[in-house]
């Protein structure tokens, strides 16, 4: 476990550290719905010589495991897929993707920033897992990257023996203690009934906003704390990482917003 300043640094270390260990060669597979800390680092790695393939999700925001498998190559060194999307809450088939990556001889990185403390991570056979304390009730400014024994990782920050020489510098001890306390609270609250009850109350609130022109995802497999909506009246273009979220007014002018998971035809 490598303590970091948060999820973004943990994601960056997972990608940079892995490909630095491979001499910035090989192949990375990721998806278009990842956090910017994954996508922007993927673009930079591509400039340094790493081949990058970005897989798009299907309707509802879910990435198909078969699509990820089809994108893999003999030189694929890392597959990076988030556990659940931070905008829609769509839970990705990470268990299946991790198994496919292992079968292909590639490491699997899971960005669990939005699910740590809410969903179980135990069943996912990941080489690298990123978390951020403030997303599950801990303090800001501290996170972690879980690294499987034997996974080759080169540090981005050098100059000291801290964190098993994977991140030099004095540790944020107070932040780490706060993160540990938040984990204990989450474990006590991780019952299925608690999660389903929270999601049900959230859905009731969202459904009450339908008259205001809110377009909602109907995909059933979503993280219970994500909002899964977009503004159907917005005129601004959909940002590139979220291009698959439909903005109803861009292709259904004059029609009321209805639950829809169809990819936006204009993005």
mmCIF file of C-alpha atoms in Angstrom:
data_model
loop_
_atom_site.group_PDB
_atom_site.id
_atom_site.type_symbol
_atom_site.label_atom_id
_atom_site.label_comp_id
_atom_site.label_asym_id
_atom_site.label_seq_id
_atom_site.Cartn_x
_atom_site.Cartn_y
_atom_site.Cartn_z
ATOM 1 C CA UNK A 1 0.000 0.000 0.000
ATOM 2 C CA UNK A 2 1.512 3.320 -1.127
ATOM 3 C CA UNK A 3 0.170 6.446 0.564
ATOM 4 C CA UNK A 4 -0.471 9.287 -1.904
ATOM 5 C CA UNK A 5 -2.005 12.760 -1.889
ATOM 6 C CA UNK A 6 -5.258 11.405 -3.343
ATOM 7 C CA UNK A 7 -6.821 9.425 -6.152
ATOM 8 C CA UNK A 8 -5.315 11.449 -9.003
ATOM 9 C CA UNK A 9 -1.772 10.815 -7.829
ATOM 10 C CA UNK A 10 -2.566 7.153 -7.232
ATOM 11 C CA UNK A 11 -3.868 6.818 -10.798
ATOM 12 C CA UNK A 12 -0.843 8.625 -12.202
ATOM 13 C CA UNK A 13 1.544 6.407 -10.244
ATOM 14 C CA UNK A 14 -0.251 3.280 -11.460
ATOM 15 C CA UNK A 15 0.144 4.269 -15.117
ATOM 16 C CA UNK A 16 3.500 6.034 -15.049
ATOM 17 C CA UNK A 17 5.098 3.591 -12.636
ATOM 18 C CA UNK A 18 4.051 0.579 -14.663
ATOM 19 C CA UNK A 19 5.198 1.878 -18.030
ATOM 20 C CA UNK A 20 8.392 3.385 -16.636
ATOM 21 C CA UNK A 21 9.222 -0.148 -15.519
ATOM 22 C CA UNK A 22 8.657 -1.235 -19.140
ATOM 23 C CA UNK A 23 10.855 1.528 -20.571
ATOM 24 C CA UNK A 24 7.779 3.419 -21.844
ATOM 25 C CA UNK A 25 7.061 0.681 -24.357
ATOM 26 C CA UNK A 26 4.144 -1.707 -24.657
ATOM 27 C CA UNK A 27 0.415 -1.183 -24.873
ATOM 28 C CA UNK A 28 -2.196 0.384 -22.573
ATOM 29 C CA UNK A 29 -5.923 -0.315 -22.784
ATOM 30 C CA UNK A 30 -8.315 2.053 -21.034
ATOM 31 C CA UNK A 31 -11.772 3.555 -21.612
ATOM 32 C CA UNK A 32 -13.175 6.914 -22.655
ATOM 33 C CA UNK A 33 -15.105 7.306 -19.383
ATOM 34 C CA UNK A 34 -12.065 7.286 -17.104
ATOM 35 C CA UNK A 35 -11.132 10.156 -14.812
ATOM 36 C CA UNK A 36 -8.901 12.823 -16.349
ATOM 37 C CA UNK A 37 -6.007 11.638 -14.179
ATOM 38 C CA UNK A 38 -6.059 8.429 -16.230
ATOM 39 C CA UNK A 39 -6.901 9.865 -19.656
ATOM 40 C CA UNK A 40 -4.437 12.752 -19.569
ATOM 41 C CA UNK A 41 -1.619 10.521 -18.348
ATOM 42 C CA UNK A 42 -2.518 8.015 -21.059
ATOM 43 C CA UNK A 43 -2.142 10.735 -23.690
ATOM 44 C CA UNK A 44 1.248 11.749 -22.295
ATOM 45 C CA UNK A 45 2.417 8.138 -22.212
ATOM 46 C CA UNK A 46 1.363 7.850 -25.842
ATOM 47 C CA UNK A 47 3.600 10.804 -26.689
ATOM 48 C CA UNK A 48 6.476 8.956 -25.003
ATOM 49 C CA UNK A 49 6.017 5.870 -27.143
ATOM 50 C CA UNK A 50 3.375 3.797 -25.361
ATOM 51 C CA UNK A 51 0.614 2.478 -27.621
ATOM 52 C CA UNK A 52 -2.816 3.393 -26.223
ATOM 53 C CA UNK A 53 -6.234 1.988 -27.103
ATOM 54 C CA UNK A 54 -9.345 3.683 -25.694
ATOM 55 C CA UNK A 55 -12.541 1.639 -25.547
ATOM 56 C CA UNK A 56 -15.947 3.350 -25.645
ATOM 57 C CA UNK A 57 -18.870 2.200 -23.483
ATOM 58 C CA UNK A 58 -22.206 1.004 -24.750
ATOM 59 C CA UNK A 59 -25.683 2.295 -23.885
ATOM 60 C CA UNK A 60 -26.043 2.937 -20.183
ATOM 61 C CA UNK A 61 -22.360 3.750 -19.795
ATOM 62 C CA UNK A 62 -21.139 0.192 -19.298
ATOM 63 C CA UNK A 63 -17.958 -0.986 -20.991
ATOM 64 C CA UNK A 64 -18.285 -4.493 -22.385
ATOM 65 C CA UNK A 65 -15.640 -6.929 -21.177
ATOM 66 C CA UNK A 66 -15.542 -8.415 -24.674
ATOM 67 C CA UNK A 67 -14.702 -4.995 -26.145
ATOM 68 C CA UNK A 68 -11.782 -4.630 -23.746
ATOM 69 C CA UNK A 69 -10.586 -8.139 -24.583
ATOM 70 C CA UNK A 70 -10.752 -7.339 -28.302
ATOM 71 C CA UNK A 71 -8.556 -4.276 -27.734
ATOM 72 C CA UNK A 72 -5.778 -6.242 -26.029
ATOM 73 C CA UNK A 73 -2.606 -7.156 -27.908
ATOM 74 C CA UNK A 74 0.326 -9.470 -27.214
ATOM 75 C CA UNK A 75 2.291 -6.477 -25.896
ATOM 76 C CA UNK A 76 -0.489 -5.143 -23.636
ATOM 77 C CA UNK A 77 1.163 -4.340 -20.314
ATOM 78 C CA UNK A 78 -1.720 -2.694 -18.460
ATOM 79 C CA UNK A 79 -5.497 -2.483 -18.600
ATOM 80 C CA UNK A 80 -6.991 0.421 -16.616
ATOM 81 C CA UNK A 81 -10.749 0.539 -15.986
ATOM 82 C CA UNK A 82 -12.641 2.388 -13.253
ATOM 83 C CA UNK A 83 -14.891 0.409 -10.914
ATOM 84 C CA UNK A 84 -17.825 2.842 -11.189
ATOM 85 C CA UNK A 85 -18.161 6.058 -13.147
ATOM 86 C CA UNK A 86 -18.090 9.259 -11.113
ATOM 87 C CA UNK A 87 -20.887 10.879 -13.173
ATOM 88 C CA UNK A 88 -23.380 8.115 -13.938
ATOM 89 C CA UNK A 89 -22.525 5.556 -11.280
ATOM 90 C CA UNK A 90 -22.409 2.814 -13.938
ATOM 91 C CA UNK A 91 -20.550 -0.128 -12.420
ATOM 92 C CA UNK A 92 -18.105 -1.688 -14.856
ATOM 93 C CA UNK A 93 -17.547 -5.466 -15.202
ATOM 94 C CA UNK A 94 -14.142 -5.176 -13.574
ATOM 95 C CA UNK A 95 -14.046 -8.736 -12.289
ATOM 96 C CA UNK A 96 -14.435 -10.136 -15.800
ATOM 97 C CA UNK A 97 -12.023 -7.585 -17.280
ATOM 98 C CA UNK A 98 -9.397 -8.373 -14.633
ATOM 99 C CA UNK A 99 -9.657 -12.078 -15.444
ATOM 100 C CA UNK A 100 -9.284 -11.380 -19.168
ATOM 101 C CA UNK A 101 -6.254 -9.180 -18.528
ATOM 102 C CA UNK A 102 -4.614 -11.850 -16.380
ATOM 103 C CA UNK A 103 -5.257 -14.461 -19.063
ATOM 104 C CA UNK A 104 -3.549 -12.182 -21.601
ATOM 105 C CA UNK A 105 -0.573 -11.641 -19.298
ATOM 106 C CA UNK A 106 -1.396 -7.984 -18.590
ATOM 107 C CA UNK A 107 -1.706 -6.200 -15.263
ATOM 108 C CA UNK A 108 -5.064 -4.707 -14.286
ATOM 109 C CA UNK A 109 -5.492 -1.301 -12.646
ATOM 110 C CA UNK A 110 -8.837 -0.398 -11.087
ATOM 111 C CA UNK A 111 -9.708 3.180 -10.187
ATOM 112 C CA UNK A 112 -11.880 2.549 -7.120
ATOM 113 C CA UNK A 113 -12.026 6.163 -5.959
ATOM 114 C CA UNK A 114 -15.827 6.245 -6.209
ATOM 115 C CA UNK A 115 -16.520 2.780 -4.820
ATOM 116 C CA UNK A 116 -14.024 2.271 -2.004
ATOM 117 C CA UNK A 117 -15.970 2.185 1.238
ATOM 118 C CA UNK A 118 -19.250 1.608 -0.615
ATOM 119 C CA UNK A 119 -18.797 -1.571 -2.667
ATOM 120 C CA UNK A 120 -16.663 -4.622 -1.974
ATOM 121 C CA UNK A 121 -13.312 -4.686 -3.761
ATOM 122 C CA UNK A 122 -12.306 -8.142 -2.547
ATOM 123 C CA UNK A 123 -13.537 -10.129 -5.548
ATOM 124 C CA UNK A 124 -11.546 -8.146 -8.132
ATOM 125 C CA UNK A 125 -8.199 -9.689 -9.046
ATOM 126 C CA UNK A 126 -6.414 -6.370 -9.597
ATOM 127 C CA UNK A 127 -2.698 -5.630 -9.622
ATOM 128 C CA UNK A 128 -3.287 -1.972 -8.724
ATOM 129 C CA UNK A 129 -6.196 -0.248 -6.954
ATOM 130 C CA UNK A 130 -6.523 3.527 -6.451
ATOM 131 C CA UNK A 131 -8.534 5.070 -3.604
ATOM 132 C CA UNK A 132 -9.037 8.559 -2.155
ATOM 133 C CA UNK A 133 -9.979 9.103 1.488
ATOM 134 C CA UNK A 134 -12.342 12.045 1.078
ATOM 135 C CA UNK A 135 -14.649 10.006 -1.166
ATOM 136 C CA UNK A 136 -15.567 7.729 1.741
ATOM 137 C CA UNK A 137 -15.681 10.235 4.574
ATOM 138 C CA UNK A 138 -11.981 10.652 5.290
ATOM 139 C CA UNK A 139 -9.846 13.800 5.088
ATOM 140 C CA UNK A 140 -8.894 15.504 1.844
ATOM 141 C CA UNK A 141 -5.344 15.287 0.609
ATOM 142 C CA UNK A 142 -4.680 11.612 1.257
ATOM 143 C CA UNK A 143 -5.232 8.475 -0.775
ATOM 144 C CA UNK A 144 -3.499 5.234 -1.581
ATOM 145 C CA UNK A 145 -2.435 2.892 -4.335
ATOM 146 C CA UNK A 146 -2.645 -0.787 -3.461
ATOM 147 C CA UNK A 147 0.117 -2.659 -5.298
ATOM 148 C CA UNK A 148 0.181 -6.421 -5.621
ATOM 149 C CA UNK A 149 3.384 -8.119 -4.537
ATOM 150 C CA UNK A 150 5.554 -8.735 -7.567
ATOM 151 C CA UNK A 151 4.121 -5.956 -9.719
ATOM 152 C CA UNK A 152 6.962 -3.852 -11.134
ATOM 153 C CA UNK A 153 6.466 -0.163 -10.350
ATOM 154 C CA UNK A 154 8.927 2.713 -10.716
ATOM 155 C CA UNK A 155 8.448 5.684 -8.333
ATOM 156 C CA UNK A 156 7.597 9.115 -9.697
ATOM 157 C CA UNK A 157 8.911 10.879 -6.564
ATOM 158 C CA UNK A 158 12.423 9.817 -5.572
ATOM 159 C CA UNK A 159 14.861 10.731 -2.843
ATOM 160 C CA UNK A 160 13.829 8.779 0.233
ATOM 161 C CA UNK A 161 12.945 5.317 1.562
ATOM 162 C CA UNK A 162 9.320 6.086 2.401
ATOM 163 C CA UNK A 163 6.480 3.861 1.169
ATOM 164 C CA UNK A 164 8.881 1.025 0.317
ATOM 165 C CA UNK A 165 10.778 3.463 -1.905
ATOM 166 C CA UNK A 166 7.751 3.937 -4.139
ATOM 167 C CA UNK A 167 7.011 7.516 -3.004
ATOM 168 C CA UNK A 168 9.685 9.591 -1.302
ATOM 169 C CA UNK A 169 8.788 12.265 1.246
ATOM 170 C CA UNK A 170 7.411 12.525 4.746
ATOM 171 C CA UNK A 171 4.098 10.725 5.052
ATOM 172 C CA UNK A 172 0.871 12.518 5.923
ATOM 173 C CA UNK A 173 0.435 10.654 9.202
ATOM 174 C CA UNK A 174 -2.659 12.569 10.336
ATOM 175 C CA UNK A 175 -4.287 12.022 6.951
ATOM 176 C CA UNK A 176 -3.482 8.316 7.028
ATOM 177 C CA UNK A 177 -5.028 7.972 10.484
ATOM 178 C CA UNK A 178 -8.142 9.813 9.319
ATOM 179 C CA UNK A 179 -8.393 7.542 6.291
ATOM 180 C CA UNK A 180 -8.101 4.457 8.484
ATOM 181 C CA UNK A 181 -10.861 5.744 10.783
ATOM 182 C CA UNK A 182 -13.125 6.391 7.774
ATOM 183 C CA UNK A 183 -12.539 2.840 6.535
ATOM 184 C CA UNK A 184 -13.676 1.454 9.890
ATOM 185 C CA UNK A 185 -16.900 3.481 9.722
ATOM 186 C CA UNK A 186 -17.557 2.355 6.136
ATOM 187 C CA UNK A 187 -17.138 -1.287 7.067
ATOM 188 C CA UNK A 188 -19.811 -0.912 9.727
ATOM 189 C CA UNK A 189 -22.202 0.732 7.246
ATOM 190 C CA UNK A 190 -21.620 -1.566 4.291
ATOM 191 C CA UNK A 191 -24.798 -3.591 4.658
ATOM 192 C CA UNK A 192 -26.833 -4.209 1.509
ATOM 193 C CA UNK A 193 -29.975 -2.785 3.094
ATOM 194 C CA UNK A 194 -28.252 0.511 3.906
ATOM 195 C CA UNK A 195 -26.961 0.920 0.339
ATOM 196 C CA UNK A 196 -30.245 0.033 -1.321
ATOM 197 C CA UNK A 197 -32.162 2.354 0.985
ATOM 198 C CA UNK A 198 -29.848 5.252 0.168
ATOM 199 C CA UNK A 199 -30.158 4.604 -3.566
ATOM 200 C CA UNK A 200 -33.956 4.392 -3.341
ATOM 201 C CA UNK A 201 -34.192 7.773 -1.603
ATOM 202 C CA UNK A 202 -31.835 9.262 -4.165
ATOM 203 C CA UNK A 203 -33.916 7.886 -7.042
ATOM 204 C CA UNK A 204 -37.079 9.406 -5.575
ATOM 205 C CA UNK A 205 -35.395 12.809 -5.489
ATOM 206 C CA UNK A 206 -34.101 12.496 -9.056
ATOM 207 C CA UNK A 207 -37.462 11.394 -10.442
ATOM 208 C CA UNK A 208 -38.997 14.503 -8.926
ATOM 209 C CA UNK A 209 -36.719 16.606 -11.147
ATOM 210 C CA UNK A 210 -38.015 15.168 -14.432
ATOM 211 C CA UNK A 211 -40.247 18.183 -15.094
ATOM 212 C CA UNK A 212 -37.182 20.424 -14.969
ATOM 213 C CA UNK A 213 -35.712 18.774 -18.070
ATOM 214 C CA UNK A 214 -33.386 16.246 -16.489
ATOM 215 C CA UNK A 215 -32.461 13.202 -18.569
ATOM 216 C CA UNK A 216 -31.870 10.108 -16.444
ATOM 217 C CA UNK A 217 -30.010 6.871 -17.007
ATOM 218 C CA UNK A 218 -32.092 3.746 -16.532
ATOM 219 C CA UNK A 219 -29.149 1.353 -16.390
ATOM 220 C CA UNK A 220 -29.782 -0.911 -13.367
ATOM 221 C CA UNK A 221 -26.167 -1.656 -12.457
ATOM 222 C CA UNK A 222 -25.097 1.672 -10.973
ATOM 223 C CA UNK A 223 -23.249 2.743 -7.865
ATOM 224 C CA UNK A 224 -25.857 3.828 -5.335
ATOM 225 C CA UNK A 225 -24.204 7.208 -4.614
ATOM 226 C CA UNK A 226 -23.815 8.463 -8.208
ATOM 227 C CA UNK A 227 -26.439 10.756 -9.717
ATOM 228 C CA UNK A 228 -26.752 9.188 -13.230
ATOM 229 C CA UNK A 229 -28.292 12.295 -14.814
ATOM 230 C CA UNK A 230 -27.518 15.056 -17.284
ATOM 231 C CA UNK A 231 -29.121 18.386 -18.098
ATOM 232 C CA UNK A 232 -31.241 17.874 -21.211
ATOM 233 C CA UNK A 233 -31.611 21.634 -21.683
ATOM 234 C CA UNK A 234 -27.889 22.407 -21.727
ATOM 235 C CA UNK A 235 -26.565 23.925 -24.947
ATOM 236 C CA UNK A 236 -22.861 23.382 -24.259
ATOM 237 C CA UNK A 237 -21.192 20.430 -26.005
ATOM 238 C CA UNK A 238 -20.658 17.284 -23.997
ATOM 239 C CA UNK A 239 -17.051 17.030 -22.701
ATOM 240 C CA UNK A 240 -14.972 14.401 -24.518
ATOM 241 C CA UNK A 241 -14.677 11.882 -21.654
ATOM 242 C CA UNK A 242 -18.460 11.967 -21.157
ATOM 243 C CA UNK A 243 -19.512 12.087 -24.808
ATOM 244 C CA UNK A 244 -21.702 9.002 -24.482
ATOM 245 C CA UNK A 245 -24.085 10.709 -22.037
ATOM 246 C CA UNK A 246 -27.012 11.976 -24.070
ATOM 247 C CA UNK A 247 -28.097 15.584 -23.868
ATOM 248 C CA UNK A 248 -31.685 15.226 -24.998
ATOM 249 C CA UNK A 249 -31.952 18.666 -26.597
ATOM 250 C CA UNK A 250 -29.104 17.942 -29.042
ATOM 251 C CA UNK A 251 -31.055 15.325 -30.962
ATOM 252 C CA UNK A 252 -34.602 15.493 -29.594
ATOM 253 C CA UNK A 253 -35.462 19.196 -29.863
ATOM 254 C CA UNK A 254 -38.868 20.109 -28.564
ATOM 255 C CA UNK A 255 -39.441 16.766 -26.893
ATOM 256 C CA UNK A 256 -39.675 16.336 -23.130
ATOM 257 C CA UNK A 257 -36.800 14.661 -21.355
ATOM 258 C CA UNK A 258 -37.353 10.951 -20.825
ATOM 259 C CA UNK A 259 -35.155 8.239 -19.340
ATOM 260 C CA UNK A 260 -32.636 7.392 -22.051
ATOM 261 C CA UNK A 261 -29.346 5.529 -22.330
ATOM 262 C CA UNK A 262 -28.785 6.037 -26.058
ATOM 263 C CA UNK A 263 -25.316 7.411 -26.922
ATOM 264 C CA UNK A 264 -25.492 11.012 -28.112
ATOM 265 C CA UNK A 265 -25.467 11.075 -31.919
ATOM 266 C CA UNK A 266 -23.806 14.464 -32.135
ATOM 267 C CA UNK A 267 -20.703 13.750 -30.026
#
